[in-house]
Short mmCIF file of C-alpha atoms and ligand atoms in Angstrom, two decimals:
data_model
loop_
_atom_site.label_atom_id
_atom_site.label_comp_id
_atom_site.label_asym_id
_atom_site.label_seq_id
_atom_site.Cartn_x
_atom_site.Cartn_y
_atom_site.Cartn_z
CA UNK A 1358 -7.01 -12.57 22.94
CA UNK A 1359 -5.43 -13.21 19.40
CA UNK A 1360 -5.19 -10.72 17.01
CA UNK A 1361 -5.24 -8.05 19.97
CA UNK A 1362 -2.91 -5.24 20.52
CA UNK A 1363 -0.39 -6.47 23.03
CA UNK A 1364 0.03 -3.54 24.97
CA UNK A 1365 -1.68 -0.21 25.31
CA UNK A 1366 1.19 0.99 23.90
CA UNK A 1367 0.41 -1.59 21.34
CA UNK A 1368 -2.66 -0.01 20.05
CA UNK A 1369 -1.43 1.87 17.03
CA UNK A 1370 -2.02 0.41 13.51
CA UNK A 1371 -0.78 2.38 10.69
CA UNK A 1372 -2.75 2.06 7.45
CA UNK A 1373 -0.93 3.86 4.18
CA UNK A 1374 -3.08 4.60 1.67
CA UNK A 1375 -1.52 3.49 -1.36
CA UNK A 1376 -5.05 4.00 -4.01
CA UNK A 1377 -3.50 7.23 -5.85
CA UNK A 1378 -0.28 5.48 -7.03
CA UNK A 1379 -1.40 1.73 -6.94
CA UNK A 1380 -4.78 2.01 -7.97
CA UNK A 1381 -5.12 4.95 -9.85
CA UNK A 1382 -1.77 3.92 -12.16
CA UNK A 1383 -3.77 0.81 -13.41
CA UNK A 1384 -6.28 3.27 -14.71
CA UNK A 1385 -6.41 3.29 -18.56
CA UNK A 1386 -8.34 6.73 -18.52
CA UNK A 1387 -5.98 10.05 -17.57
CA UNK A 1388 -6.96 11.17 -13.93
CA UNK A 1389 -6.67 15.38 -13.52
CA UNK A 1390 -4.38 16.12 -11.35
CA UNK A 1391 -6.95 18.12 -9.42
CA UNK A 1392 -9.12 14.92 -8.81
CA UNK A 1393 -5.82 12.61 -7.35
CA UNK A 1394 -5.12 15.73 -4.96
CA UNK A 1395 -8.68 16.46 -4.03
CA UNK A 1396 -8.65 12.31 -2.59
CA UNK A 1397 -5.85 12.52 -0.69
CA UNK A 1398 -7.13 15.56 0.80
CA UNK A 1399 -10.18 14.06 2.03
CA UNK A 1400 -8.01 11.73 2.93
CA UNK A 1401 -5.97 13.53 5.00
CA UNK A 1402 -8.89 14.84 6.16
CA UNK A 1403 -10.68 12.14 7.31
CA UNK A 1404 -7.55 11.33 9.57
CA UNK A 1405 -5.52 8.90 6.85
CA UNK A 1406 -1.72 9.68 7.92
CA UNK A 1407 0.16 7.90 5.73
CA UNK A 1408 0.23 7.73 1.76
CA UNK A 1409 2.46 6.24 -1.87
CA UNK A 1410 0.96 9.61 -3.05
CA UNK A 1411 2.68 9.07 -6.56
CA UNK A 1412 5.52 7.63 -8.55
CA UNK A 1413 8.40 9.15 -9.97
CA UNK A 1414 8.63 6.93 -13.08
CA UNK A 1415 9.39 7.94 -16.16
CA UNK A 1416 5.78 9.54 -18.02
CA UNK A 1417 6.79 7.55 -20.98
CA UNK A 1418 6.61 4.12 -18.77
CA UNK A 1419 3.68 5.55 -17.02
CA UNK A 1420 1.72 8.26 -18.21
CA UNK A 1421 -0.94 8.04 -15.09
CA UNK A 1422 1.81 9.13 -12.84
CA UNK A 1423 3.44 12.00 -15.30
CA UNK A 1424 1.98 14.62 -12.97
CA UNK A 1425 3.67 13.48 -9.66
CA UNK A 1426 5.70 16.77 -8.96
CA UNK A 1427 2.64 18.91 -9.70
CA UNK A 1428 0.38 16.18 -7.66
CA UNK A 1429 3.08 16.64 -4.62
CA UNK A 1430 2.25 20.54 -4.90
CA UNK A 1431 -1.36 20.62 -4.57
CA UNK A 1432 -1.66 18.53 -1.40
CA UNK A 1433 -2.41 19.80 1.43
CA UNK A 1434 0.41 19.36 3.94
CA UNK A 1435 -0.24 18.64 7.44
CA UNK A 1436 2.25 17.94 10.34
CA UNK A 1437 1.97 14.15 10.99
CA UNK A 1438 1.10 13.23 7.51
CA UNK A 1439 4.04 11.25 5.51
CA UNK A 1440 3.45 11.45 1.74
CA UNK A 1441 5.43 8.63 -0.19
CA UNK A 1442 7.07 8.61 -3.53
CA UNK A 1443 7.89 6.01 -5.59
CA UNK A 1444 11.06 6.16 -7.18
CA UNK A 1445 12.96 3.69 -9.66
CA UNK A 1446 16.35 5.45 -9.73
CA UNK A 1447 18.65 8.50 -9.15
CA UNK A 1448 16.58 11.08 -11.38
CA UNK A 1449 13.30 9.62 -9.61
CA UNK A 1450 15.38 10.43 -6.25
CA UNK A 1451 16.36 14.02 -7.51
CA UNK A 1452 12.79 14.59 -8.77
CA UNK A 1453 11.29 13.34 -5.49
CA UNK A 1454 13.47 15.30 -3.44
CA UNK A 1455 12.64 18.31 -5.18
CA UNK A 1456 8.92 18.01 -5.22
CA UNK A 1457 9.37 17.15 -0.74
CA UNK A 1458 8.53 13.76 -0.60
CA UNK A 1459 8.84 12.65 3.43
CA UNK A 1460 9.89 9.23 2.20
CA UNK A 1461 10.92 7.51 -0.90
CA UNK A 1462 10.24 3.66 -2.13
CA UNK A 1463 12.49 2.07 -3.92
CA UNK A 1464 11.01 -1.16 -5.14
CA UNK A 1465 12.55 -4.43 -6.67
CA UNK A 1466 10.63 -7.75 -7.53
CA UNK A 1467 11.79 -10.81 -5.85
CA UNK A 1468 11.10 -12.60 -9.11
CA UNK A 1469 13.45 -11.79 -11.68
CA UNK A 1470 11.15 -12.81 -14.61
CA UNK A 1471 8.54 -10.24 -13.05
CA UNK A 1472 11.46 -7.26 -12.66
CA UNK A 1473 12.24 -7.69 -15.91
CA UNK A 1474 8.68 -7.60 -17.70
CA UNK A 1475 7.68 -5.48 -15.16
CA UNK A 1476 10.59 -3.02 -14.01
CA UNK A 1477 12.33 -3.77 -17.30
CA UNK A 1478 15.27 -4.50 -15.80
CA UNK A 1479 17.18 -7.39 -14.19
CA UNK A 1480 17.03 -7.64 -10.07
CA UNK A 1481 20.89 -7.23 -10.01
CA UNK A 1482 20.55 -4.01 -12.36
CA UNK A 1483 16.94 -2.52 -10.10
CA UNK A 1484 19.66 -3.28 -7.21
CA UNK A 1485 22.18 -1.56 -8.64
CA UNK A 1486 19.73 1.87 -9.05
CA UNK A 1487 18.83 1.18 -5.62
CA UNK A 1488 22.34 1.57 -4.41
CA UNK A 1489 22.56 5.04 -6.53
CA UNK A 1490 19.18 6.40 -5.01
CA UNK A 1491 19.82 5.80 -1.85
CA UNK A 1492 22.62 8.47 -0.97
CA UNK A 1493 20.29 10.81 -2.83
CA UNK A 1494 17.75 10.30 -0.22
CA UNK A 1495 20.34 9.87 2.82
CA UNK A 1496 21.88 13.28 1.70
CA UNK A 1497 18.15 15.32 1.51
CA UNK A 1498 17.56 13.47 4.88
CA UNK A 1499 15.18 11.58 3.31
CA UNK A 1500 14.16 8.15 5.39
CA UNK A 1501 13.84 5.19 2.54
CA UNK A 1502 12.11 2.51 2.46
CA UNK A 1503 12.37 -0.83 0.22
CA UNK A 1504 9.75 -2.64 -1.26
CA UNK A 1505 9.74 -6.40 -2.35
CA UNK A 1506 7.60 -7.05 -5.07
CA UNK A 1507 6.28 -10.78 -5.73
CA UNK A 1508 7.47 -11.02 -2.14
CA UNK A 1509 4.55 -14.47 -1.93
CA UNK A 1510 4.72 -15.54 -5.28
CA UNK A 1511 5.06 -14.61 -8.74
CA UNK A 1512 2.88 -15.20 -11.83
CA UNK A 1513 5.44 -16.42 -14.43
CA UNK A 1514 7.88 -18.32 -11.92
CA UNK A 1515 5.72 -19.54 -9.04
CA UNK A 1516 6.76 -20.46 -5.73
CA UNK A 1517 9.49 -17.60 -4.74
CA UNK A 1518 12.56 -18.82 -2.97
CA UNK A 1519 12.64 -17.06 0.58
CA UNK A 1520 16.26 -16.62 -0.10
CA UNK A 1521 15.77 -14.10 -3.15
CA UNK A 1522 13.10 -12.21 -0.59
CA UNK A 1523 16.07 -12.51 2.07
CA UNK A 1524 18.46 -11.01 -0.28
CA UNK A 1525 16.60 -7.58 -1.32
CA UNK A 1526 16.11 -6.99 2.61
CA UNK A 1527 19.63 -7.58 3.24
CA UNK A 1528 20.62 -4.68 0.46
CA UNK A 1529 17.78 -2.43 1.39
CA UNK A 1530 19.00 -2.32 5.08
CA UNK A 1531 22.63 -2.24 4.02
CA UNK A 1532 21.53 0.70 1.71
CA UNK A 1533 19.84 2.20 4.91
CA UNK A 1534 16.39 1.77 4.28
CA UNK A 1535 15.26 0.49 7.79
CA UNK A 1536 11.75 0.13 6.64
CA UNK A 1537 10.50 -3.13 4.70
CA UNK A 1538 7.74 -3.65 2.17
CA UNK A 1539 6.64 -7.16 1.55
CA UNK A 1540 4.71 -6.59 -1.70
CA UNK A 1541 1.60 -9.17 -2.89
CA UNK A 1542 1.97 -7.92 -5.95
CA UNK A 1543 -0.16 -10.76 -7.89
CA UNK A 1544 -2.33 -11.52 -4.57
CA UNK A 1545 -0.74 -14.82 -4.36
CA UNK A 1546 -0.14 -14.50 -0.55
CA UNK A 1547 -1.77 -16.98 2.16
CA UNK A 1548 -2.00 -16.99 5.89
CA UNK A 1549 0.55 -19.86 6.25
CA UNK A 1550 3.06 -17.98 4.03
CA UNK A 1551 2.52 -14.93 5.46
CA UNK A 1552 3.74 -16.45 8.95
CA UNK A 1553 6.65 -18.30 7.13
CA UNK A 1554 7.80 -15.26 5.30
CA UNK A 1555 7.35 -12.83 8.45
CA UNK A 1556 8.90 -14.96 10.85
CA UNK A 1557 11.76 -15.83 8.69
CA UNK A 1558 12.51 -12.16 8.21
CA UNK A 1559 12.32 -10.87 11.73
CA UNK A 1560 14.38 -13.25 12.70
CA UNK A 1561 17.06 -12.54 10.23
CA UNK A 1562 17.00 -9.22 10.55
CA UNK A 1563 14.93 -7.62 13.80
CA UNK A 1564 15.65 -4.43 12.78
CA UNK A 1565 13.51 -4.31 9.95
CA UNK A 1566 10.40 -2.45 10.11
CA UNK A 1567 7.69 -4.63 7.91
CA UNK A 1568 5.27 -3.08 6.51
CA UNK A 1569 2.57 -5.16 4.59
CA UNK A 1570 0.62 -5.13 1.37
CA UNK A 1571 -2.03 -7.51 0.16
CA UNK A 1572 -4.02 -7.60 -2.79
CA UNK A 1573 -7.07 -9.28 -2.57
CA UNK A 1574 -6.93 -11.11 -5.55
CA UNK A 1575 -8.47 -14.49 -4.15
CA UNK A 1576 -10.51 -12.87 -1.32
CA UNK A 1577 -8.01 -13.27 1.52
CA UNK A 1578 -6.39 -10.42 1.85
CA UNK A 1579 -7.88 -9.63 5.21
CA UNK A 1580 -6.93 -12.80 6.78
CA UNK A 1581 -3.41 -12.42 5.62
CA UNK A 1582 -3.89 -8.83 7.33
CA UNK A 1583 -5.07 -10.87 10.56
CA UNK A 1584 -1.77 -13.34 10.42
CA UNK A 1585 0.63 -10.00 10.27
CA UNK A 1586 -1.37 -8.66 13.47
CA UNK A 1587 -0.26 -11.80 15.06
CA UNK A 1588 2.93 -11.35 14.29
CA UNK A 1589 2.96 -8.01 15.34
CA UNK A 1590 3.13 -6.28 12.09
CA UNK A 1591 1.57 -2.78 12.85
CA UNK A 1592 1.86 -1.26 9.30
CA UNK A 1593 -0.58 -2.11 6.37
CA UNK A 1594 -0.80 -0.45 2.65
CA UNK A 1595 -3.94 -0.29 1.16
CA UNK A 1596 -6.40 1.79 -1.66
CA UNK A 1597 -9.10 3.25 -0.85
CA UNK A 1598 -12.41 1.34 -1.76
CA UNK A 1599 -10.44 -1.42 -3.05
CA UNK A 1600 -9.13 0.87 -6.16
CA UNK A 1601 -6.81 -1.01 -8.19
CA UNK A 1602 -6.15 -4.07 -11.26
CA UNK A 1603 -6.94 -3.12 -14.52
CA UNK A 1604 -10.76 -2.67 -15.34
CA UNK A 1605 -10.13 -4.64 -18.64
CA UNK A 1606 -8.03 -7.99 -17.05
CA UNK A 1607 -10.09 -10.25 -15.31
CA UNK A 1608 -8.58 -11.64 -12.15
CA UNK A 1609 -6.32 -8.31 -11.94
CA UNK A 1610 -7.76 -6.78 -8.91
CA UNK A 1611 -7.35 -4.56 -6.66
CA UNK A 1612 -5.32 -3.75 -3.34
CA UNK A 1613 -7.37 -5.09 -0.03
CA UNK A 1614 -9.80 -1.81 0.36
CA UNK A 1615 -8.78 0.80 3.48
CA UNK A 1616 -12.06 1.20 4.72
CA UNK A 1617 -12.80 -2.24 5.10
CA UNK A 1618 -8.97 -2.63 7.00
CA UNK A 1619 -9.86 0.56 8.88
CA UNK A 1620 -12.94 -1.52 10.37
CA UNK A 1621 -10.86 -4.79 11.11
CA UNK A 1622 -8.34 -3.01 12.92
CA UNK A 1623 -10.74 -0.81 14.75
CA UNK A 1624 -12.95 -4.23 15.67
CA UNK A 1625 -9.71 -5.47 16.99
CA UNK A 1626 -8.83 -3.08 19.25
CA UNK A 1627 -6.43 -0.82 17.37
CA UNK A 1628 -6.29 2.71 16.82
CA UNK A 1629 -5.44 4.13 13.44
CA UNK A 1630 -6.34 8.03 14.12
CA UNK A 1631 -9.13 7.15 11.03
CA UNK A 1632 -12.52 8.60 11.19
CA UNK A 1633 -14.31 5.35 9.68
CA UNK A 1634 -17.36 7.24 8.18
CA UNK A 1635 -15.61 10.04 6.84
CA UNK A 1636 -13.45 7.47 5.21
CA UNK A 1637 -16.12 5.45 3.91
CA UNK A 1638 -17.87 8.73 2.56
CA UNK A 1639 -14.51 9.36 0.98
CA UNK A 1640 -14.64 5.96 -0.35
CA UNK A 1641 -18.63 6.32 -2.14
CA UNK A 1642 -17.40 9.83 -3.65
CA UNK A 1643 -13.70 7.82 -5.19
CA UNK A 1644 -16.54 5.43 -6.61
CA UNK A 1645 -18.29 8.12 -8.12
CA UNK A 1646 -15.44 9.13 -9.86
CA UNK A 1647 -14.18 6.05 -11.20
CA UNK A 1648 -18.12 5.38 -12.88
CA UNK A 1649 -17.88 2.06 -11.64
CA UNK A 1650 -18.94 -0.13 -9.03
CA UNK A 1651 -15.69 -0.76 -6.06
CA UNK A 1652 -14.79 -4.06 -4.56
CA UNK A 1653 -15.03 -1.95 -0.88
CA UNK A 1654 -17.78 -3.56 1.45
CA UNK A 1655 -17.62 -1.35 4.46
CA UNK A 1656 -18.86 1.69 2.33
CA UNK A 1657 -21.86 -0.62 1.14
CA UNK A 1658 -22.83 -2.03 4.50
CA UNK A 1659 -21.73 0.28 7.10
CA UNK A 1660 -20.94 -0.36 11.04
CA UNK A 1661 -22.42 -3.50 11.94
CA UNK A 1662 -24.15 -1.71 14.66
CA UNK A 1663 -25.93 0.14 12.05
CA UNK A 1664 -29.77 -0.76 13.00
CA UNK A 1665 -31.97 -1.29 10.17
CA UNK A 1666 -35.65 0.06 11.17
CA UNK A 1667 -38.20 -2.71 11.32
CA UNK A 1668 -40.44 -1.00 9.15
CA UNK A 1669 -37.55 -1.35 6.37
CA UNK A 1670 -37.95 -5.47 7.02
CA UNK A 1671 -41.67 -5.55 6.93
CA UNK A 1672 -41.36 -3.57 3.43
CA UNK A 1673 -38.64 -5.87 1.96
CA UNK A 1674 -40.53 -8.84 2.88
CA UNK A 1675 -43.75 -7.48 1.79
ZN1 ZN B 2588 0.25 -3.43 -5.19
#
């Protein structure tokens, strides 16, 4: 059966929620600190294992994430749970260290027009801090992990050359971050080039452990989710009822929504250790917070399986 786990062995899917640094950094209105840990709590609780908790960024770059060290300090930590941090360079390494991060993410576009007006900086200069941060984390013990931005296309160049994706997974793994990132940053990904990129990669480098992350900028983030389960991607990053994209820029939306992945994966067989409804209350009270209406579907509709009473029919048509 496509799409299936291949294995019993096979069955595990991880999600990582990625909605408090992804989502909640596009947010033009200051989050308390309180609020960001009380999510990923519920998170946690509702069976979520993995999450890019926060950022380690400068607070002048990006004031939504100034509070990652005191963030880091009021989640609840549970055995089995791997908080990420995002960190841009050496004193994001230090600072991430300090405040117990079980992984960092290092992250460099494969577009170098988007590093620089994003990152600031040139590829060969976010390489460069790369190569710094990652004895910081090696020495703390730290696993790393590397993140390709643009990794399916960039907004200001276009098409982007496999070889420029090829050569930030060759340094990351050189630099000893075994697990891989392909970022759709823009949501510029498509099934085909999903399988392309993928296939390419694992067979340079079968080492690599891909992880995957979609935004589902033209509505197809999903299906790009069901070309990496064919491929037998088992990792996928995503926000929590679709957080993410700036309110105020049209077409800048958000990451594909977890509860909504959480219900693919289960419908396909896999486990992710995720209580769906607990996750897609989790989901309604995030909306509540954010005053606005999420892109998340799951939290709208529920299970499929969820009967509607015939007396509710007779009263709509009526
Ligand atoms: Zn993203």
């Amino acid at each position: 059966m496509p799409f299936a786990p291949r294995s019993a062995e096979d069955r595990f899917a991880l999600v990582t929620e990625v909605g408090a640094r992804d989502g909640f950094q596009s947010e033009p209105k200051w989050i308390p600190t309180e609020v960001k840990a009380q999510v990923i709590n519920a998170l946690i609780d509702a069976g979520v294992s993995s999450f890019e908790a926060t950022s380690f960024v400068s607070p002048r770059a990006v004031p939504q994430m100034a509070d990652a060290s005191e963030l880091m300090a009021l989640i609840r930590r549970k055995p089995g749970v791997r908080l990420t941090g995002l960190v841009p360079n050496a004193r994001g390494a230090e600072r991430a260290a300090a405040a117990k991060v079980d992984m960092m993410a290092s992250f460099v576009s494969a577009s170098e027009t988007h590093c620089q007006t994003n990152l600031n900086k040139s590829q060969d200069a976010a390489l460069a801090d790369f190569q710094e941060l990652a004895p910081i984390a090696h020495r703390y013990g730290i696993p790393l992990r590397g993140a390709v931005a643009t990794a399916f296309g960039c907004p200001f160049e276009g098409e982007v050359s496999i070889d420029n994706v090829l050569k930030l997974v060759e340094a990351y793994l050189r630099g000893g971050a075994r697990h891989i990132t392909l970022g759709d940053t823009t949501g510029m990904a498509t099934p085909p080039l999903v399988t392309r990129t993928v296939q390419v990669i694992q067979a340079r480098f079968p080492e690599a452990i891909i992880a995957l992350h979609f935004h589902n900028t033209r509505g197809i983030g999903l299906a790009n989710v069901m070309n990496g389960l064919e491929l037998g991607i088992r990792e996928y990053e995503s926000s929590i009822g679709g957080l993410g994209g700036c309110p105020f820029a049209p077409g800048a939306t958000g990451n594909i929504c977890t509860e909504d992945l959480v219900y693919l994966l289960h419908e396909c067989g896999y486990d992710t250790g995720i209580d769906l409804e607990a996750l897609a209350a989790v989901a309604r009270q995030v909306q509540g917070v954010m005053e606005r209406e999420l892109p998340g579907q799951f939290m709208k509709a529920g299970s499929r399986l969820k009967l509607s009473s015939l007396e509710s029919v007779r009263r709509a048509v009526g």
